[in-house]
Amino acid sequence: MKVLVADDDNTFRSLVTEVLSDAGYEVSAHENGRLAWESLQAEGAGLAVLDINMPEMDGIQLLGAIRTDERFKDMPVLLLTIRAFTEDQIQGYEKGADDYLTKPFDNDVLVARVKVLERRILGH
Ligand SMILES: [Mg+2]
Protein backbone atom coordinates (compact mmCIF):
# COMPACT_ATOMS: atom_id res chain seq x y z
CA MET A 1 0.00 0.00 0.00
CA LYS A 2 1.18 3.49 -0.80
CA VAL A 3 1.63 5.97 2.05
CA LEU A 4 1.75 9.67 1.27
CA VAL A 5 4.31 11.39 3.52
CA ALA A 6 4.77 15.16 3.82
CA ASP A 7 7.37 16.78 6.06
CA ASP A 8 9.61 19.80 5.44
CA ASP A 9 12.23 18.48 7.88
CA ASN A 10 14.68 16.38 5.85
CA THR A 11 15.72 14.27 8.81
CA PHE A 12 12.17 13.34 9.81
CA ARG A 13 11.03 12.85 6.20
CA SER A 14 13.92 10.42 5.63
CA LEU A 15 13.24 8.67 8.91
CA VAL A 16 9.52 8.20 8.24
CA THR A 17 10.31 7.01 4.70
CA GLU A 18 12.85 4.49 5.96
CA VAL A 19 10.70 3.19 8.81
CA LEU A 20 7.60 2.74 6.66
CA SER A 21 9.57 1.26 3.75
CA ASP A 22 11.16 -1.24 6.11
CA ALA A 23 7.66 -2.15 7.29
CA GLY A 24 6.70 -2.98 3.71
CA TYR A 25 4.91 0.17 2.64
CA GLU A 26 5.45 2.01 -0.62
CA VAL A 27 6.27 5.60 0.38
CA SER A 28 5.66 8.76 -1.61
CA ALA A 29 7.47 11.50 0.35
CA HIS A 30 7.30 15.25 -0.21
CA GLU A 31 8.80 18.34 1.38
CA ASN A 32 5.64 20.39 1.66
CA GLY A 33 1.88 20.04 1.54
CA ARG A 34 1.47 21.49 -1.94
CA LEU A 35 3.83 18.97 -3.52
CA ALA A 36 2.18 16.16 -1.56
CA TRP A 37 -1.27 17.30 -2.71
CA GLU A 38 -0.14 17.41 -6.35
CA SER A 39 1.29 13.92 -6.02
CA LEU A 40 -1.86 12.62 -4.35
CA GLN A 41 -4.05 13.99 -7.11
CA ALA A 42 -1.81 12.52 -9.80
CA GLU A 43 -0.97 9.15 -8.28
CA GLY A 44 -3.25 8.55 -5.29
CA ALA A 45 -2.32 6.92 -1.96
CA GLY A 46 -3.98 4.66 0.59
CA LEU A 47 -2.97 6.49 3.74
CA ALA A 48 -1.22 9.74 4.71
CA VAL A 49 1.35 10.70 7.36
CA LEU A 50 1.53 14.49 7.46
CA ASP A 51 3.64 16.97 9.38
CA ILE A 52 1.62 19.97 10.54
CA ASN A 53 4.14 22.78 10.23
CA MET A 54 5.26 23.03 6.60
CA PRO A 55 5.76 25.90 4.14
CA GLU A 56 3.41 26.60 1.20
CA MET A 57 0.63 24.29 2.41
CA ASP A 58 0.69 23.01 5.98
CA GLY A 59 -0.61 19.68 7.20
CA ILE A 60 -3.92 21.07 8.43
CA GLN A 61 -4.58 22.71 5.04
CA LEU A 62 -3.62 19.52 3.22
CA LEU A 63 -5.88 17.51 5.53
CA GLY A 64 -8.71 19.93 4.71
CA ALA A 65 -8.12 19.45 0.99
CA ILE A 66 -8.09 15.67 1.41
CA ARG A 67 -11.35 15.64 3.40
CA THR A 68 -13.18 17.80 0.86
CA ASP A 69 -12.10 15.68 -2.13
CA GLU A 70 -14.56 12.89 -2.92
CA ARG A 71 -11.75 10.54 -3.94
CA PHE A 72 -9.76 10.88 -0.71
CA LYS A 73 -12.24 11.95 1.95
CA ASP A 74 -12.12 8.57 3.73
CA MET A 75 -8.34 8.18 3.53
CA PRO A 76 -6.73 7.54 6.94
CA VAL A 77 -4.57 10.50 7.99
CA LEU A 78 -1.99 10.48 10.79
CA LEU A 79 -0.69 13.90 11.76
CA LEU A 80 2.88 14.32 12.90
CA THR A 81 4.18 17.39 14.68
CA ILE A 82 6.95 18.61 16.90
CA ARG A 83 4.47 20.82 18.70
CA ALA A 84 2.72 19.08 21.52
CA PHE A 85 0.21 21.86 22.09
CA THR A 86 -3.28 20.70 22.80
CA GLU A 87 -4.87 23.22 20.42
CA ASP A 88 -2.93 21.73 17.48
CA GLN A 89 -4.22 18.29 18.26
CA ILE A 90 -7.81 19.45 18.68
CA GLN A 91 -7.65 21.42 15.43
CA GLY A 92 -6.25 18.35 13.71
CA TYR A 93 -9.00 16.09 14.97
CA GLU A 94 -11.68 18.66 14.13
CA LYS A 95 -10.36 18.81 10.58
CA GLY A 96 -10.68 15.05 10.32
CA ALA A 97 -7.35 13.57 11.41
CA ASP A 98 -7.59 9.92 12.46
CA ASP A 99 -4.58 9.88 14.71
CA TYR A 100 -1.79 12.04 16.03
CA LEU A 101 1.86 11.43 16.85
CA THR A 102 4.25 13.91 18.48
CA LYS A 103 7.90 14.10 17.43
CA PRO A 104 10.20 12.59 18.44
CA PHE A 105 8.37 9.32 18.12
CA ASP A 106 9.38 5.71 18.56
CA ASN A 107 9.81 4.05 15.16
CA ASP A 108 7.87 0.97 16.17
CA VAL A 109 5.01 3.11 17.47
CA LEU A 110 4.76 4.89 14.11
CA VAL A 111 4.48 1.56 12.30
CA ALA A 112 1.98 0.26 14.86
CA ARG A 113 -0.25 3.35 14.47
CA VAL A 114 -0.16 3.12 10.68
CA LYS A 115 -1.09 -0.57 10.85
CA VAL A 116 -4.01 0.19 13.15
CA LEU A 117 -5.33 2.84 10.74
CA GLU A 118 -4.91 0.47 7.84
CA ARG A 119 -6.78 -2.28 9.66
CA ARG A 120 -9.58 -0.23 11.21
CA ILE A 121 -10.35 2.18 8.44
CA LEU A 122 -9.40 0.27 5.35
CA GLY A 123 -10.38 -3.13 6.70
CA HIS A 124 -7.10 -4.81 5.73
MG1 LIG B 1 7.65 20.84 9.78
PDB file of N, CA, C and O and ligand atoms in Angstrom, residues 7-9 51 53-54 103, ligand 1:
ATOM      1  N   ASP A   7       6.651  16.167   4.938  1.00  0.00           N
ATOM      2  CA  ASP A   7       7.365  16.779   6.062  1.00  0.00           C
ATOM      3  C   ASP A   7       8.481  17.651   5.490  1.00  0.00           C
ATOM      4  O   ASP A   7       9.256  17.195   4.649  1.00  0.00           O
ATOM      5  N   ASP A   8       8.568  18.890   5.949  1.00  0.00           N
ATOM      6  CA  ASP A   8       9.605  19.797   5.438  1.00  0.00           C
ATOM      7  C   ASP A   8      10.957  19.550   6.104  1.00  0.00           C
ATOM      8  O   ASP A   8      11.973  20.053   5.645  1.00  0.00           O
ATOM      9  N   ASP A   9      10.981  18.794   7.182  1.00  0.00           N
ATOM     10  CA  ASP A   9      12.227  18.478   7.875  1.00  0.00           C
ATOM     11  C   ASP A   9      12.855  17.241   7.208  1.00  0.00           C
ATOM     12  O   ASP A   9      12.281  16.154   7.255  1.00  0.00           O
ATOM     13  N   ASP A  51       3.146  15.993   8.412  1.00  0.00           N
ATOM     14  CA  ASP A  51       3.642  16.966   9.377  1.00  0.00           C
ATOM     15  C   ASP A  51       2.645  18.132   9.387  1.00  0.00           C
ATOM     16  O   ASP A  51       1.984  18.392   8.382  1.00  0.00           O
ATOM     17  N   ASN A  53       3.463  21.528  10.600  1.00  0.00           N
ATOM     18  CA  ASN A  53       4.140  22.776  10.230  1.00  0.00           C
ATOM     19  C   ASN A  53       5.020  22.592   8.999  1.00  0.00           C
ATOM     20  O   ASN A  53       6.102  22.021   9.078  1.00  0.00           O
ATOM     21  N   MET A  54       4.522  23.103   7.864  1.00  0.00           N
ATOM     22  CA  MET A  54       5.259  23.030   6.601  1.00  0.00           C
ATOM     23  C   MET A  54       4.997  24.312   5.817  1.00  0.00           C
ATOM     24  O   MET A  54       3.930  24.917   5.943  1.00  0.00           O
ATOM     25  N   LYS A 103       6.459  14.341  17.597  1.00  0.00           N
ATOM     26  CA  LYS A 103       7.902  14.104  17.432  1.00  0.00           C
ATOM     27  C   LYS A 103       8.635  14.481  18.707  1.00  0.00           C
ATOM     28  O   LYS A 103       8.263  15.469  19.330  1.00  0.00           O
TER      29      LYS A 103
HETATM   30 MG    MG B   1       7.651  20.836   9.777  1.00  0.00          MG
END
